[in-house]
Tab-separated table of C-alpha atoms in Angstrom:
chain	number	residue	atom	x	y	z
A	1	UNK	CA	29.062	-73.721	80.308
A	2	UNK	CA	28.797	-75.686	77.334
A	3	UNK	CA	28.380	-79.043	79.364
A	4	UNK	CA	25.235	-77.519	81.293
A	5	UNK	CA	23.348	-76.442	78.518
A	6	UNK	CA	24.415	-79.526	76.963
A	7	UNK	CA	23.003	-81.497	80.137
A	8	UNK	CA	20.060	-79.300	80.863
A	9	UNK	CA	18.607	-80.475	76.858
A	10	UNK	CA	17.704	-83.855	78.055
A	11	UNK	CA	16.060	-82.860	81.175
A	12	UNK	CA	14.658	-79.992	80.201
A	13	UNK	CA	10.784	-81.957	78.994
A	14	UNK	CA	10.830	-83.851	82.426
A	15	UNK	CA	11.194	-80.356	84.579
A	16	UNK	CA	8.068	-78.962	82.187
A	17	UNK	CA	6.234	-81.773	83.231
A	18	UNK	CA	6.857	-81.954	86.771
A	19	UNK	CA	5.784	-78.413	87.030
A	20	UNK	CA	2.956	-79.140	85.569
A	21	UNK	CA	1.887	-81.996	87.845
A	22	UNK	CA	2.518	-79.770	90.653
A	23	UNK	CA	0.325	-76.998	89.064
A	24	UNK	CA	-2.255	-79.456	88.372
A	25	UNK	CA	-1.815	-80.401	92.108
A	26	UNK	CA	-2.380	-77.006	93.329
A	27	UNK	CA	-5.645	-76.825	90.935
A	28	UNK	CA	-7.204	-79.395	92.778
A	29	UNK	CA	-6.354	-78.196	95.587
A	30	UNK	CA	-5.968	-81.035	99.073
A	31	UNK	CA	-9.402	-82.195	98.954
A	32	UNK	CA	-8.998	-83.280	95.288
A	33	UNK	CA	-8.688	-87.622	96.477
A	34	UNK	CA	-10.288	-88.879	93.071
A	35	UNK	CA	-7.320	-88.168	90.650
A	36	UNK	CA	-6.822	-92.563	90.366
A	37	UNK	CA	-8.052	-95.851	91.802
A	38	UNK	CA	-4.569	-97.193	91.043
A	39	UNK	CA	-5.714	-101.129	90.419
A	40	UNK	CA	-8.576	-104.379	91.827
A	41	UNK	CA	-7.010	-105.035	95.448
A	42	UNK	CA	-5.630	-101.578	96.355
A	43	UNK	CA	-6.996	-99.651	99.225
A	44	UNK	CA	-5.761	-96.051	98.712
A	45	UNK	CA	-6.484	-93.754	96.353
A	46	UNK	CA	-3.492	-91.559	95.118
A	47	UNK	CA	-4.010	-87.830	95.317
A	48	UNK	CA	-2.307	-86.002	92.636
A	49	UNK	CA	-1.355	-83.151	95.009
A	50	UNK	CA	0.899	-85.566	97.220
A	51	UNK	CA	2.561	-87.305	94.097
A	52	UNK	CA	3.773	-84.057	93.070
A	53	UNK	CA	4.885	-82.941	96.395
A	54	UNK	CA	6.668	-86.692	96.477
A	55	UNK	CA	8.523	-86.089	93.142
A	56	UNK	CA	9.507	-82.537	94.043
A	57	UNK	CA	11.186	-84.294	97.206
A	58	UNK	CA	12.477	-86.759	95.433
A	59	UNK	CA	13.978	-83.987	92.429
A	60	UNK	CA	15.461	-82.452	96.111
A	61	UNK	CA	17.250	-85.488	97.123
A	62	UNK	CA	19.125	-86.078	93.327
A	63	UNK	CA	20.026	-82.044	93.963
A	64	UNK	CA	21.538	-83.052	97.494
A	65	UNK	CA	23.004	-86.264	95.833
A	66	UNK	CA	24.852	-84.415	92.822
A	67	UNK	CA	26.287	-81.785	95.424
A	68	UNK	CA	27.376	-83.767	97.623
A	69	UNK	CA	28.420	-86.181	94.662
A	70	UNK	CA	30.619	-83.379	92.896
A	71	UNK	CA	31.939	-82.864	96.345
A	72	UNK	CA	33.059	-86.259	97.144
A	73	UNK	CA	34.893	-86.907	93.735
A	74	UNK	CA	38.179	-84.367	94.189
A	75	UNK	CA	38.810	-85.881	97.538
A	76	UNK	CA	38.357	-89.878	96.621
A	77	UNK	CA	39.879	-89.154	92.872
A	78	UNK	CA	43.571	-88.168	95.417
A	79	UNK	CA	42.836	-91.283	97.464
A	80	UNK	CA	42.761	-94.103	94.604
A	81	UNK	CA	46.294	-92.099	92.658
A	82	UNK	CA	47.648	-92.518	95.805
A	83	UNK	CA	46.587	-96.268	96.227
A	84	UNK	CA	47.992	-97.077	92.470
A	85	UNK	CA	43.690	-97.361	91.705
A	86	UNK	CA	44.948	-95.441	88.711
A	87	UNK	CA	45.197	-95.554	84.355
A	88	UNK	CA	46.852	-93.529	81.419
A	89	UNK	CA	44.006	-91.553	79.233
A	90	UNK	CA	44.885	-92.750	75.711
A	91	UNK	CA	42.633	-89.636	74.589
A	92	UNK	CA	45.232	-87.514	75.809
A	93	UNK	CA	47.866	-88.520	73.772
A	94	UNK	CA	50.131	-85.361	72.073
A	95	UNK	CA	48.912	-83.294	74.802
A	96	UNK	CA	50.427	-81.923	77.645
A	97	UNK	CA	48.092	-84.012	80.267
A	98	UNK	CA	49.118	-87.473	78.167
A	99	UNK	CA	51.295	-88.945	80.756
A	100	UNK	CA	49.223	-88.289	83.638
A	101	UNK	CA	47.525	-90.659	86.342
A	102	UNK	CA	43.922	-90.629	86.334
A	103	UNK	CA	42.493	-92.182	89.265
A	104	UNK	CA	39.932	-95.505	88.241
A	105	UNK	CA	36.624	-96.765	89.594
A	106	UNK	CA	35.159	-93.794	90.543
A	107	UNK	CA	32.085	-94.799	90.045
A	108	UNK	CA	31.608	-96.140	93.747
A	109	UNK	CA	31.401	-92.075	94.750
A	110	UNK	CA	27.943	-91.724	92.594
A	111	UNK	CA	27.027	-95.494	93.460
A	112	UNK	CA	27.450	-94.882	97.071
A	113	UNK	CA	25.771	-91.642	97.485
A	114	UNK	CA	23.030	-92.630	95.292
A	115	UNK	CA	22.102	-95.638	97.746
A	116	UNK	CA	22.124	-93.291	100.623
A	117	UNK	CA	19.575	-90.534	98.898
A	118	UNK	CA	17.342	-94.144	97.755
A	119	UNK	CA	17.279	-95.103	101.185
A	120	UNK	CA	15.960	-91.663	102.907
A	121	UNK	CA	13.788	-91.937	99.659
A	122	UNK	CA	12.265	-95.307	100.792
A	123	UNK	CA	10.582	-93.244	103.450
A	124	UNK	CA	8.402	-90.945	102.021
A	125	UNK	CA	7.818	-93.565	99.326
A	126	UNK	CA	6.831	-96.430	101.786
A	127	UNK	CA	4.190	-94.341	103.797
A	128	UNK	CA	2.168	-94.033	100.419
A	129	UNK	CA	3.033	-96.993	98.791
A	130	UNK	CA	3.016	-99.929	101.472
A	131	UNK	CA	3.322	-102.722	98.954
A	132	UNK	CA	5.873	-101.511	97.457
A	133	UNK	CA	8.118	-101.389	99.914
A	134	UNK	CA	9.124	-105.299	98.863
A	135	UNK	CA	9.798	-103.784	95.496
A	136	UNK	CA	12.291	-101.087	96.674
A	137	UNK	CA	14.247	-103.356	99.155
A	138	UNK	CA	14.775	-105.783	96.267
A	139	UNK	CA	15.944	-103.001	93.822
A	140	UNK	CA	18.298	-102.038	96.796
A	141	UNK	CA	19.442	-105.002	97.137
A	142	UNK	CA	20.275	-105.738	93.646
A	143	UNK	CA	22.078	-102.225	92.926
A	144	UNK	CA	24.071	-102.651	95.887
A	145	UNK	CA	25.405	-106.228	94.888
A	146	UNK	CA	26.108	-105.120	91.308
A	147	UNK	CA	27.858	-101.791	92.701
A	148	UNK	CA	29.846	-104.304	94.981
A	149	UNK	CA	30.811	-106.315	92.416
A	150	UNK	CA	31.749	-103.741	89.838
A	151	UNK	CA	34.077	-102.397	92.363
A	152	UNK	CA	35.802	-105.540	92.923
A	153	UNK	CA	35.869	-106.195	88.882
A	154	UNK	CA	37.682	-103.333	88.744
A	155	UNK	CA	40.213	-103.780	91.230
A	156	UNK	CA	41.015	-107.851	90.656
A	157	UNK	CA	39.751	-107.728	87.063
A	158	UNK	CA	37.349	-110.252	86.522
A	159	UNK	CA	37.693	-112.811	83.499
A	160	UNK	CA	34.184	-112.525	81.342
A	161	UNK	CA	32.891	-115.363	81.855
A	162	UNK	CA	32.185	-114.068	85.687
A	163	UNK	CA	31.509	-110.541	84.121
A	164	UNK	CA	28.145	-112.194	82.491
A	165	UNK	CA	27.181	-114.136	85.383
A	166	UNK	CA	27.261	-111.147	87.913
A	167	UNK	CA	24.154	-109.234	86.507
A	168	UNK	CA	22.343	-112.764	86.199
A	169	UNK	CA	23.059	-113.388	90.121
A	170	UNK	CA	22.290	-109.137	91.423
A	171	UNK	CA	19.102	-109.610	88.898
A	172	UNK	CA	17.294	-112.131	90.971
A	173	UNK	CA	16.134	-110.458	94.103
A	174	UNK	CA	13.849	-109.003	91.142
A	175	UNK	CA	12.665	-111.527	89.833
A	176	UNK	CA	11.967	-113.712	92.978
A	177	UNK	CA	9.573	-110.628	93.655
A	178	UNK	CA	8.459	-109.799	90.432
A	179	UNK	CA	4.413	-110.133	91.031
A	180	UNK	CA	3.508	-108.120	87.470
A	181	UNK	CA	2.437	-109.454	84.143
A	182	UNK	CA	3.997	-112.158	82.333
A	183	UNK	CA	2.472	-111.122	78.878
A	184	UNK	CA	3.113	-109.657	76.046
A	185	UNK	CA	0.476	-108.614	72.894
A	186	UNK	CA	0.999	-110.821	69.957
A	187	UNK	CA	1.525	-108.111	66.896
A	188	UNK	CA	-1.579	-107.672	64.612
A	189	UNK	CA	-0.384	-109.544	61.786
A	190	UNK	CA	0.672	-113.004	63.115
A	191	UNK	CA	-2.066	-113.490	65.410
A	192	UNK	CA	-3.326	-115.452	62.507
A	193	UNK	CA	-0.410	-118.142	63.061
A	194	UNK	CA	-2.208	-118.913	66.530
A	195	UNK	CA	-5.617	-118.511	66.009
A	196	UNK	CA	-8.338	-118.729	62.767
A	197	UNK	CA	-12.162	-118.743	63.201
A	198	UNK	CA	-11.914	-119.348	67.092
A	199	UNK	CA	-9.640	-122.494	66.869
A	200	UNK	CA	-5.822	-122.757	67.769
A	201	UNK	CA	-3.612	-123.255	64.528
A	202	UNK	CA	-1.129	-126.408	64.665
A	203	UNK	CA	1.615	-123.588	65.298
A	204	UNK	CA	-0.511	-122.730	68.502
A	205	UNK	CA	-1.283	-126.368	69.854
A	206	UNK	CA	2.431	-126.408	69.958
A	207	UNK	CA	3.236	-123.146	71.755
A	208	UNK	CA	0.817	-124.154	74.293
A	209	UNK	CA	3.462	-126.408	75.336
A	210	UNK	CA	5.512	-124.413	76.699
A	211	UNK	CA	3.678	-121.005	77.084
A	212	UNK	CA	-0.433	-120.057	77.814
A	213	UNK	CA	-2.436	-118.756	74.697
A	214	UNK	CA	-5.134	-116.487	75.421
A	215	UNK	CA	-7.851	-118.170	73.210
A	216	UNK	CA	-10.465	-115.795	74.920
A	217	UNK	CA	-8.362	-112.730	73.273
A	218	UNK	CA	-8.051	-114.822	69.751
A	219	UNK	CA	-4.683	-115.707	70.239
A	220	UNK	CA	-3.699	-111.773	70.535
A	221	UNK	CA	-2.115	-112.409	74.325
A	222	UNK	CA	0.518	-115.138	74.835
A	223	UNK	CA	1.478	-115.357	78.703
A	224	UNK	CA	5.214	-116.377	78.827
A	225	UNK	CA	5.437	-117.894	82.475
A	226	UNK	CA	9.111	-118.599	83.264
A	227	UNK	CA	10.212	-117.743	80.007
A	228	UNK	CA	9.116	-113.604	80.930
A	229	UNK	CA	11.722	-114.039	84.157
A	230	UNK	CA	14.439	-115.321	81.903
A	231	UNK	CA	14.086	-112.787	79.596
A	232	UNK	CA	14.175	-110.289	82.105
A	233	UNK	CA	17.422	-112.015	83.734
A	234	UNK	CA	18.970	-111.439	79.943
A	235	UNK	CA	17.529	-107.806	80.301
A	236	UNK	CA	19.608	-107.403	83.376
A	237	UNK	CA	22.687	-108.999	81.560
A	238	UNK	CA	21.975	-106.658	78.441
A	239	UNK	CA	21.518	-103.255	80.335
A	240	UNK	CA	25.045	-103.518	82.388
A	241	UNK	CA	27.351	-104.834	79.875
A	242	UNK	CA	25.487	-102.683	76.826
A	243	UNK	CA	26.642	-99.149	78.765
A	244	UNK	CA	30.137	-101.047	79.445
A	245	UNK	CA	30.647	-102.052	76.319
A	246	UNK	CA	29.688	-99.035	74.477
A	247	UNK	CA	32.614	-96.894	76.170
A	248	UNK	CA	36.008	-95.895	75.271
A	249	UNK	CA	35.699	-92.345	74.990
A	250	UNK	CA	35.478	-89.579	78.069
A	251	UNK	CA	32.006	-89.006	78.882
A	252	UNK	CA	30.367	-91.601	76.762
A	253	UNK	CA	29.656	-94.693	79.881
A	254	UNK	CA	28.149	-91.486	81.882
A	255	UNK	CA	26.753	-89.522	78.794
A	256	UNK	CA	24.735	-92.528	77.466
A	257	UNK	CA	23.416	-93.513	80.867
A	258	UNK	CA	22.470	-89.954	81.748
A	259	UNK	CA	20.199	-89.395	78.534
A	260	UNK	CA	18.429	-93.222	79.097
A	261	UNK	CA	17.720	-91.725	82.333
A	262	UNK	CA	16.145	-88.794	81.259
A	263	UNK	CA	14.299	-90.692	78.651
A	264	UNK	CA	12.594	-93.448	81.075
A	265	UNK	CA	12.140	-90.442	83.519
A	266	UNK	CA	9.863	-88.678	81.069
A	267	UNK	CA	8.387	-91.980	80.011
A	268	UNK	CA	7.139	-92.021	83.690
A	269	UNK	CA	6.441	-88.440	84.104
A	270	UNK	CA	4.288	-88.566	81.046
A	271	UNK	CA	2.204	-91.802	82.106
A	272	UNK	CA	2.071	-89.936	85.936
A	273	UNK	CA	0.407	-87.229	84.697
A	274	UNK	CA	-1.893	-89.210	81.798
A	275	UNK	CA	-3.053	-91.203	84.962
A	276	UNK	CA	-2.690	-94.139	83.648
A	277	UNK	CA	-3.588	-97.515	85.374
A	278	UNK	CA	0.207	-98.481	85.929
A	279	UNK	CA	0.899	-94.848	87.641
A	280	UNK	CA	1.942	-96.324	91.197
A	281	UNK	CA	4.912	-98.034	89.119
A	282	UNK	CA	5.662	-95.101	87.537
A	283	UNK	CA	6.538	-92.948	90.522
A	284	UNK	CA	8.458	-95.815	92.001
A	285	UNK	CA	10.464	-95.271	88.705
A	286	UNK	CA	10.878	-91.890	88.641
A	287	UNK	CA	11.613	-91.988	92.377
A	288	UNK	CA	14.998	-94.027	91.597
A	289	UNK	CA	15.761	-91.821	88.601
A	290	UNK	CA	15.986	-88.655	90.211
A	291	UNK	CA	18.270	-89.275	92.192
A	292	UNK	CA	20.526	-91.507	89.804
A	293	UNK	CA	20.013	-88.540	87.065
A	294	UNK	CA	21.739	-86.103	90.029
A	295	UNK	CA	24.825	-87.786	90.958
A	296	UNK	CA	25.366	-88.955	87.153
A	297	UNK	CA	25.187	-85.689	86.234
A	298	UNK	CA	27.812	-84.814	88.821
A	299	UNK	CA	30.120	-87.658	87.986
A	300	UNK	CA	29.805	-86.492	84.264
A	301	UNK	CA	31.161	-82.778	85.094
A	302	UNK	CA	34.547	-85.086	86.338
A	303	UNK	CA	34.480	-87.715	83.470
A	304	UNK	CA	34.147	-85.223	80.264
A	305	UNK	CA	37.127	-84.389	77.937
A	306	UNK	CA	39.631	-83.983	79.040
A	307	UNK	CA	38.746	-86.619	82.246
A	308	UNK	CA	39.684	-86.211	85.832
A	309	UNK	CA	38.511	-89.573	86.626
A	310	UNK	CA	37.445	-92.706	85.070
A	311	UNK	CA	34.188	-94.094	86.145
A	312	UNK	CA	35.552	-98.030	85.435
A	313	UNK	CA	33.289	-100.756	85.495
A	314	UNK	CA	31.626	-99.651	88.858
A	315	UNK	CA	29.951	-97.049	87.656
A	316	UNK	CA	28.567	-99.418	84.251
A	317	UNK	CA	27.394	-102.132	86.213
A	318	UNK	CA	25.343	-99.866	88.609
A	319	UNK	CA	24.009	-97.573	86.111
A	320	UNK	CA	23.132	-100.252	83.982
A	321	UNK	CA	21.713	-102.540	86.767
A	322	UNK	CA	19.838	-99.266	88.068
A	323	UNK	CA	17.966	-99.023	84.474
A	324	UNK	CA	16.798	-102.481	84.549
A	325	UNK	CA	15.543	-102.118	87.880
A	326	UNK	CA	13.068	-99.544	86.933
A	327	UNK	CA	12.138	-101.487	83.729
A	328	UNK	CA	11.310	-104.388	85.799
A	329	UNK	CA	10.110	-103.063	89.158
A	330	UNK	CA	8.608	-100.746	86.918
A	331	UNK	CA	6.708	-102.978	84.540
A	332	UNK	CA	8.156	-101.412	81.376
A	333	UNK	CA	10.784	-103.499	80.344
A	334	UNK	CA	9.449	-103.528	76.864
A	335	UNK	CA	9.181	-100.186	76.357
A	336	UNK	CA	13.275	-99.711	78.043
A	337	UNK	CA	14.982	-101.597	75.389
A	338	UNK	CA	13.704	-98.499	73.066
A	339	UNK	CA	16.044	-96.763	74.806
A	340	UNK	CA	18.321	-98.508	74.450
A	341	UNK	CA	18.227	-98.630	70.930
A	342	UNK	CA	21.673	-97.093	69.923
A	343	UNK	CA	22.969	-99.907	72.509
A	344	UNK	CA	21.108	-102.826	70.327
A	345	UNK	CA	23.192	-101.525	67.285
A	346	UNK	CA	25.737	-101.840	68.787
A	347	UNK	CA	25.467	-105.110	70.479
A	348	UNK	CA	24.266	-106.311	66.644
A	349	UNK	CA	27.074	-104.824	64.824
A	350	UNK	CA	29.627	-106.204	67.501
C-alpha cells in the first residue's frame, strides 16, 4: 500500500491535467477545429477534443503495458535463476533472504513490452501526425538498439569504454532526423560580450567562426549548427549512464526514472493544454511516456526493498535512452536536463 500512494504522488498533477484537457474537449464540443494552427507549413489544424481522446488511449495502452508488464516478470524472473542470469542482493545482508538468487536483467520484460504498446501507439499517432511518423520510427529505432545492447552488456559485461560509445551510436537515428532548432537564447547579461550599439564585439567576430550570431536579435540568439547535434549526442550519453550510475540501492534505477517521467510528462501536459506553438511535439512526448511511466511502474512493484529482481543495465540504458528521446524528438532538451538535476550532482560530485 505504501508503494502506491507513494507512486500515485508523482502522477497525481499529470491525471488532473489530462482530465482537464478532456473536459475542455467535451466543452468545445467536435465542431470546436480552431483550438491551434500548430506551425508555417502545416496543413491540419489540431482539435483539442481528439488530442485528449489520443492521450486517454495512449494513458490505456501504459495500463495494458504495466499489467501485462507485472505479469510477465514472475514467469521470466524463474527463467534467468534457472539460466545462472542471476546476483546476491548485498542489501539483504543479516537477513533471512541474504543468500538468495535474484534473477538479473530484467529490464528486457518492461523494455520489450513497452516497444510493443509504442508500436500499436504509432497508429493512432501517425493518422494525426503524418510528419511525424519519421520522428517515431527513429525513436524506435534508437530504444530498441540501446535495449539490445543493454541486454547484451549485461550478459557479456561490457568494458566502459564500449559502455560510452553505445548511447553515442543508438543516439544517431535522432539526430540524422533531427529537423528542429539549433538555437539557444543567449542569457540577458552577456549578450553584451557579442553585441554593443548594433556592432559585433571582438568576442563575437570570433564566435562567428564556428557558430551563426543573430545580429538581427542583438546578439541575443546564437545558432549552434553541428555543435547543437553533438551536444545532443552527449545528452544521449548523459541520460543512460546518469540513471546507471546513480544506482546501488533497490528501487532507486526504477524510482529515479519513474519520477523524470512524470516530471517531463507534466511538462508536456502543461504546454498541451497552454496551446503552445510546440504542442504537436508535446503529445509525441507524452505519447512515449505513458506508456514507459506504466511498465516502470510495474517493474518498480518487483525491484523495491526487499527486490525480486534486478533491473541490470537493460533496464538503465532504455529508460535513460527513452528520456532523451523525448527531449530531442521533443524539442526540449534544455528544459530535460532540469530534471535531471539530482543526476548533474551527482555526475559533478563523482
Amino acid at each position: 500500500m505504501m508503494l502506491v500512494l507513494l507512486a500515485a504522488l508523482p502522477l497525481l498533477p499529470s491525471l488532473y491535467i489530462l482530465g482537464q484537457l478532456m473536459a475542455d474537449g467535451r466543452q468545445l464540443g467536435p465542431s470546436a477545429n480552431t483550438v491551434h494552427q500548430a506551425a508555417p507549413g502545416n496543413d491540419h489544424v489540431h482539435d483539442h477534443n481528439l488530442v485528449g481522446m489520443q492521450l486517454l488511449l495512449f494513458a490505456a495502452l501504459g495500463a495494458v503495458g504495466h499489467a501485462v508488464t507485472n505479469r510477465l516478470i514472475p514467469n521470466i524472473r524463474g527463467y534467468m535463476v534457472r539460466r545462472g542470469v542471476s546476483g546476491k542482493d548485498l542489501g539483504k545482508k543479516g537477513t533471512a533472504l541474504e543468500g538468495a538468487d535474484v534473477p538479473e536483467a530484467l529490464g528486457i520484460v518492461p523494455g520489450t513490452v513497452f516497444l510493443v504498446c509504442l508500436i500499436f501507439c504509432l497508429v493512432g499517432f501517425a493518422t494525426s501526425y503524418p510528419k511525424k511518423l519519421l520522428d517515431l520510427n527513429s525513436a524506435l529505432l534508437s530504444i530498441c538498439l540501446m535495449l539490445f545492447l543493454g541486454f547484451t552488456d549485461d550478459v557479456l559485461e561490457w568494458p566502459w569504454r564500449y559502455k560510452l560509445m553505445m548511447p553515442s551510436v543508438a543516439s544517431l537515428p535522432l539526430l540524422c532526423c533531427y529537423e528542429g532548432s539549433k538555437s539557444v537564447v543567449v542569457p540577458i547579461p552577456f549578450r553584451s560580450l557579442l553585441m554593443t550599439d548594433g556592432e559585433l564585439t571582438t568576442l563575437g567576430r570570433l564566435l562567428c567562426h564556428l557558430v551563426v550570431v543573430d545580429t538581427n536579435a542583438e546578439g541575443s540568439i546564437v545558432n549552434l549548427g553541428v555543435f547543437y547535434l553533438a551536444y545532443m549526442g552527449l545528452l544521449a550519453v548523459f541520460c543512460t549512464n546518469a540513471i546507471n550510475i546513480f544506482a546501488g540501492i533497490n528501487g532507486l534505477e526504477v524510482g529515479q526514472s519513474y519520477i523524470i517521467g512524470c516530471s517531463v510528462l507534466l511538462h508536456n501536459l502543461i504546454e498541451i493544454r497552454c496551446r503552445s506553438l510546440s504542442s504537436e511535439n508535446h503529445v509525441f512526448s507524452a505519447m512515449i511516456m505513458l506508456p514507459f511511466l506504466g511498465v516502470s511502474l510495474a517493474l518498480l512493484r518487483h525491484n523495491w526493498y526487499p527486490a525480486q529482481v534486478f533491473v541490470g543495465d537493460t533496464y538503465c540504458y532504455f529508460a535513460g535512452m527513452t528520456l532523451a528521446v523525448v527531449g530531442i524528438s521533443g524539442h526540449f532538451s534544455k528544459t530535460l536536463l532540469l530534471f535531471f538535476i539530482p543526476q548533474l550532482i551527482n555526475f559533478v560530485y563523482s
